Short mmCIF file of C-alpha atoms in Angstrom, two decimals:
data_model
loop_
_atom_site.label_atom_id
_atom_site.label_comp_id
_atom_site.label_asym_id
_atom_site.label_seq_id
_atom_site.Cartn_x
_atom_site.Cartn_y
_atom_site.Cartn_z
CA UNK A 1 4.17 -0.39 -16.42
CA UNK A 2 7.80 -1.45 -15.90
CA UNK A 3 8.31 -4.09 -13.25
CA UNK A 4 10.98 -5.85 -11.25
CA UNK A 5 11.30 -9.50 -12.23
CA UNK A 6 12.71 -12.28 -10.08
CA UNK A 7 13.75 -15.79 -10.96
CA UNK A 8 13.16 -18.49 -10.00
CA UNK A 9 9.82 -18.14 -8.28
CA UNK A 10 10.60 -21.18 -6.14
CA UNK A 11 13.97 -22.63 -5.16
CA UNK A 12 14.49 -25.78 -3.12
CA UNK A 13 17.96 -26.57 -1.88
CA UNK A 14 19.77 -28.78 0.58
CA UNK A 15 21.28 -27.26 3.70
CA UNK A 16 24.89 -26.23 3.05
CA UNK A 17 24.38 -25.66 -0.66
CA UNK A 18 24.92 -22.37 -2.42
CA UNK A 19 21.98 -20.58 -4.02
CA UNK A 20 21.79 -17.58 -6.29
CA UNK A 21 18.61 -15.58 -6.50
CA UNK A 22 18.25 -13.41 -9.55
CA UNK A 23 16.54 -10.10 -10.13
CA UNK A 24 16.15 -7.73 -13.03
CA UNK A 25 15.39 -4.27 -11.62
CA UNK A 26 13.55 -1.58 -13.54
CA UNK A 27 15.94 -0.40 -16.21
CA UNK A 28 16.40 3.26 -15.25
CA UNK A 29 16.52 2.65 -11.51
CA UNK A 30 19.77 3.22 -9.67
CA UNK A 31 19.19 1.75 -6.21
CA UNK A 32 18.63 -1.92 -5.56
CA UNK A 33 17.55 -3.82 -2.49
CA UNK A 34 16.96 -7.27 -1.12
CA UNK A 35 14.36 -7.96 1.54
CA UNK A 36 13.09 -11.20 2.94
CA UNK A 37 10.00 -12.39 4.72
CA UNK A 38 10.00 -15.54 6.80
CA UNK A 39 6.58 -17.15 6.78
CA UNK A 40 4.25 -15.33 9.14
CA UNK A 41 6.82 -12.70 10.08
CA UNK A 42 7.60 -9.16 9.03
CA UNK A 43 9.42 -8.05 5.92
CA UNK A 44 13.10 -7.59 6.82
CA UNK A 45 15.68 -5.44 5.11
CA UNK A 46 18.82 -7.26 4.01
CA UNK A 47 20.90 -4.96 1.85
CA UNK A 48 20.89 -1.94 -0.43
CA UNK A 49 23.18 -1.44 -3.40
CA UNK A 50 24.15 1.63 -5.38
CA UNK A 51 26.92 2.43 -7.83
CA UNK A 52 28.21 -1.14 -7.72
CA UNK A 53 28.66 -1.28 -4.00
CA UNK A 54 26.71 -2.02 -0.87
CA UNK A 55 25.20 1.13 0.64
CA UNK A 56 23.79 -0.37 3.77
CA UNK A 57 23.20 -3.83 5.19
CA UNK A 58 21.38 -5.30 8.14
CA UNK A 59 22.59 -7.70 10.80
CA UNK A 60 20.98 -10.52 8.85
CA UNK A 61 23.31 -9.90 5.92
CA UNK A 62 26.34 -11.74 7.28
CA UNK A 63 29.35 -13.23 5.49
CA UNK A 64 27.19 -15.97 4.01
CA UNK A 65 25.41 -13.42 1.86
CA UNK A 66 26.73 -11.44 -1.08
CA UNK A 67 25.23 -9.32 -3.82
CA UNK A 68 26.42 -8.58 -7.29
CA UNK A 69 25.42 -6.67 -10.36
CA UNK A 70 27.27 -8.77 -12.94
CA UNK A 71 26.02 -6.84 -15.94
CA UNK A 72 23.86 -3.85 -16.70
CA UNK A 73 20.59 -5.55 -15.94
CA UNK A 74 20.86 -8.32 -13.35
CA UNK A 75 21.13 -8.00 -9.58
CA UNK A 76 21.85 -11.21 -7.68
CA UNK A 77 21.79 -12.40 -4.09
CA UNK A 78 24.06 -15.31 -3.25
CA UNK A 79 23.84 -17.40 -0.13
CA UNK A 80 27.04 -19.41 0.13
CA UNK A 81 26.06 -22.16 2.55
CA UNK A 82 22.35 -22.21 3.19
CA UNK A 83 20.88 -22.88 6.59
CA UNK A 84 17.41 -24.06 7.50
CA UNK A 85 16.61 -20.60 8.84
CA UNK A 86 17.32 -19.05 5.46
CA UNK A 87 14.00 -20.45 4.25
CA UNK A 88 11.93 -17.40 3.38
CA UNK A 89 10.45 -15.37 0.57
CA UNK A 90 13.14 -13.12 -0.84
CA UNK A 91 12.08 -9.88 -2.47
CA UNK A 92 14.18 -7.75 -4.74
CA UNK A 93 13.29 -4.07 -5.07
CA UNK A 94 14.57 -1.06 -6.95
CA UNK A 95 14.08 2.68 -6.82
CA UNK A 96 14.98 5.66 -8.91
CA UNK A 97 16.15 7.95 -6.15
CA UNK A 98 18.41 7.79 -3.17
CA UNK A 99 16.27 8.33 -0.16
CA UNK A 100 13.89 5.72 1.08
CA UNK A 101 10.97 7.97 0.52
CA UNK A 102 11.34 7.20 -3.13
CA UNK A 103 8.84 4.58 -3.98
CA UNK A 104 10.28 1.08 -3.93
CA UNK A 105 9.15 -1.27 -6.66
CA UNK A 106 9.18 -4.90 -5.61
CA UNK A 107 9.41 -8.11 -7.56
CA UNK A 108 7.03 -10.96 -6.85
CA UNK A 109 9.65 -12.80 -4.83
CA UNK A 110 11.58 -16.07 -4.77
CA UNK A 111 10.39 -18.63 -2.25
CA UNK A 112 13.51 -20.34 -0.92
CA UNK A 113 13.09 -23.63 0.89
CA UNK A 114 16.14 -25.10 2.60
CA UNK A 115 15.78 -28.77 3.49
CA UNK B 1 13.55 -4.74 18.63
CA UNK B 2 10.14 -3.80 17.30
CA UNK B 3 10.54 -0.25 16.18
CA UNK B 4 7.40 -0.45 14.05
CA UNK B 5 4.40 -2.31 15.40
CA UNK B 6 1.14 -3.30 13.86
CA UNK B 7 -0.72 -4.79 16.76
CA UNK B 8 -3.68 -6.19 14.85
CA UNK B 9 -2.74 -9.29 12.86
CA UNK B 10 -6.08 -9.19 11.08
CA UNK B 11 -9.11 -6.98 10.54
CA UNK B 12 -12.48 -7.81 9.05
CA UNK B 13 -14.63 -5.02 7.56
CA UNK B 14 -17.91 -4.94 5.72
CA UNK B 15 -17.76 -3.84 2.10
CA UNK B 16 -18.59 -0.16 1.78
CA UNK B 17 -17.53 0.65 5.35
CA UNK B 18 -14.35 2.32 6.53
CA UNK B 19 -11.23 0.24 7.19
CA UNK B 20 -8.78 1.67 9.71
CA UNK B 21 -5.34 0.12 9.96
CA UNK B 22 -3.05 1.22 12.77
CA UNK B 23 0.68 1.42 13.22
CA UNK B 24 2.85 2.52 16.14
CA UNK B 25 6.53 3.35 16.13
CA UNK B 26 9.14 3.99 18.77
CA UNK B 27 11.93 5.84 16.97
CA UNK B 28 11.27 9.58 16.98
CA UNK B 29 13.96 9.98 14.31
CA UNK B 30 11.79 8.39 11.66
CA UNK B 31 10.79 11.13 9.29
CA UNK B 32 8.94 9.29 6.60
CA UNK B 33 6.28 6.63 6.71
CA UNK B 34 4.84 4.42 4.02
CA UNK B 35 2.07 1.90 3.59
CA UNK B 36 2.48 -1.09 1.32
CA UNK B 37 -0.14 -3.57 0.26
CA UNK B 38 0.63 -7.19 -0.46
CA UNK B 39 -1.43 -9.85 -2.18
CA UNK B 40 -0.53 -13.55 -1.77
CA UNK B 41 2.33 -14.68 -4.04
CA UNK B 42 3.13 -11.11 -5.03
CA UNK B 43 5.64 -8.54 -3.86
CA UNK B 44 4.54 -5.54 -1.79
CA UNK B 45 3.21 -2.58 -3.75
CA UNK B 46 3.43 1.01 -2.63
CA UNK B 47 0.16 2.51 -1.49
CA UNK B 48 0.66 5.88 0.15
CA UNK B 49 3.26 7.76 2.16
CA UNK B 50 3.51 10.67 4.57
CA UNK B 51 6.32 12.90 5.69
CA UNK B 52 6.73 13.78 9.35
CA UNK B 53 6.09 17.43 8.55
CA UNK B 54 2.52 16.57 7.66
CA UNK B 55 -0.30 15.07 9.66
CA UNK B 56 -2.47 13.89 6.79
CA UNK B 57 -2.07 12.73 3.22
CA UNK B 58 -4.90 11.69 0.97
CA UNK B 59 -5.00 9.75 -2.28
CA UNK B 60 -8.43 8.77 -3.51
CA UNK B 61 -9.99 6.30 -1.10
CA UNK B 62 -6.81 6.13 0.99
CA UNK B 63 -5.87 8.58 3.72
CA UNK B 64 -2.93 8.32 6.09
CA UNK B 65 -2.93 10.20 9.38
CA UNK B 66 0.18 10.83 11.44
CA UNK B 67 0.20 11.71 15.13
CA UNK B 68 3.81 12.44 15.97
CA UNK B 69 3.27 13.07 19.64
CA UNK B 70 1.68 9.64 19.99
CA UNK B 71 4.08 8.05 17.48
CA UNK B 72 1.08 6.62 15.73
CA UNK B 73 -0.14 6.49 12.20
CA UNK B 74 -3.23 5.07 10.63
CA UNK B 75 -4.45 4.21 7.17
CA UNK B 76 -8.11 4.82 6.37
CA UNK B 77 -9.75 3.18 3.40
CA UNK B 78 -13.21 4.42 2.53
CA UNK B 79 -15.28 2.93 1.13
CA UNK B 80 -13.72 -0.50 1.48
CA UNK B 81 -13.90 -2.72 -1.58
CA UNK B 82 -13.39 -6.48 -2.03
CA UNK B 83 -10.13 -5.83 -3.90
CA UNK B 84 -8.76 -4.18 -0.78
CA UNK B 85 -8.47 -7.58 0.88
CA UNK B 86 -4.71 -7.97 1.34
CA UNK B 87 -1.97 -7.68 3.92
CA UNK B 88 -1.04 -4.07 4.70
CA UNK B 89 2.43 -3.20 5.91
CA UNK B 90 3.43 -0.02 7.62
CA UNK B 91 7.09 0.98 7.09
CA UNK B 92 9.23 3.78 8.46
CA UNK B 93 12.80 4.98 8.41
CA UNK B 94 15.34 7.00 6.51
CA UNK B 95 17.96 6.77 3.76
CA UNK B 96 18.28 3.27 2.39
CA UNK B 97 16.62 1.19 5.03
CA UNK B 98 12.95 0.75 5.80
CA UNK B 99 11.79 -0.79 9.05
CA UNK B 100 8.62 -2.75 8.51
CA UNK B 101 5.74 -3.73 10.73
CA UNK B 102 4.51 -7.30 10.82
CA UNK B 103 1.47 -6.52 8.70
CA UNK B 104 -2.28 -6.54 9.15
CA UNK B 105 -4.43 -8.84 7.07
CA UNK B 106 -7.51 -6.95 5.92
CA UNK B 107 -10.55 -8.99 4.94
CA UNK B 108 -13.42 -7.20 3.23
CA UNK B 109 -16.69 -9.06 3.67
CA UNK B 110 -19.39 -8.78 1.00
#
């Protein structure tokens, strides 16, 4: 079965540094998402992306965050200047269709630790 | 702003019995609800969904019930199996954004 892949599985960085989290969505999917889960808390929506632009973003997704689809396969999340509170598990997801009731396929996540 | 609430952080059920996971929501505009299952160190995986025009959806051992007047949905797993031990997330919303509950950790005892 096709799957969403995320790299790296773990990322440790110093506060104030830039990080890029990488994702390869399922090849025929058109909609891409980033979610995060802070340890012990709920899964939170960050951003959705379609047709090379952001479709929707949450309050969490401030100016420190950006997303990009640099080529036909990768989908990246960049955090420009990391803060301690950015430490979380970041999940990439993709879906074939537009509405949220299309099944989302998630990657296994990148655990980001900001020291 | 907890639009989707899962009030039980954990639930322990005997193997072979029924597991019932509950979820409450506050936004009457939600028109689609989903359950995801998550194992440690893995991403969430889709389990089952229900549209607001229905009150029940069944898929094998999994059944989701929706009570719109009470703004409540539940996931029934019967019979429960050891592989069902995981964290279950309820999610709701529309368009691109899903609002997630905090999850319920289900433990199936042998």
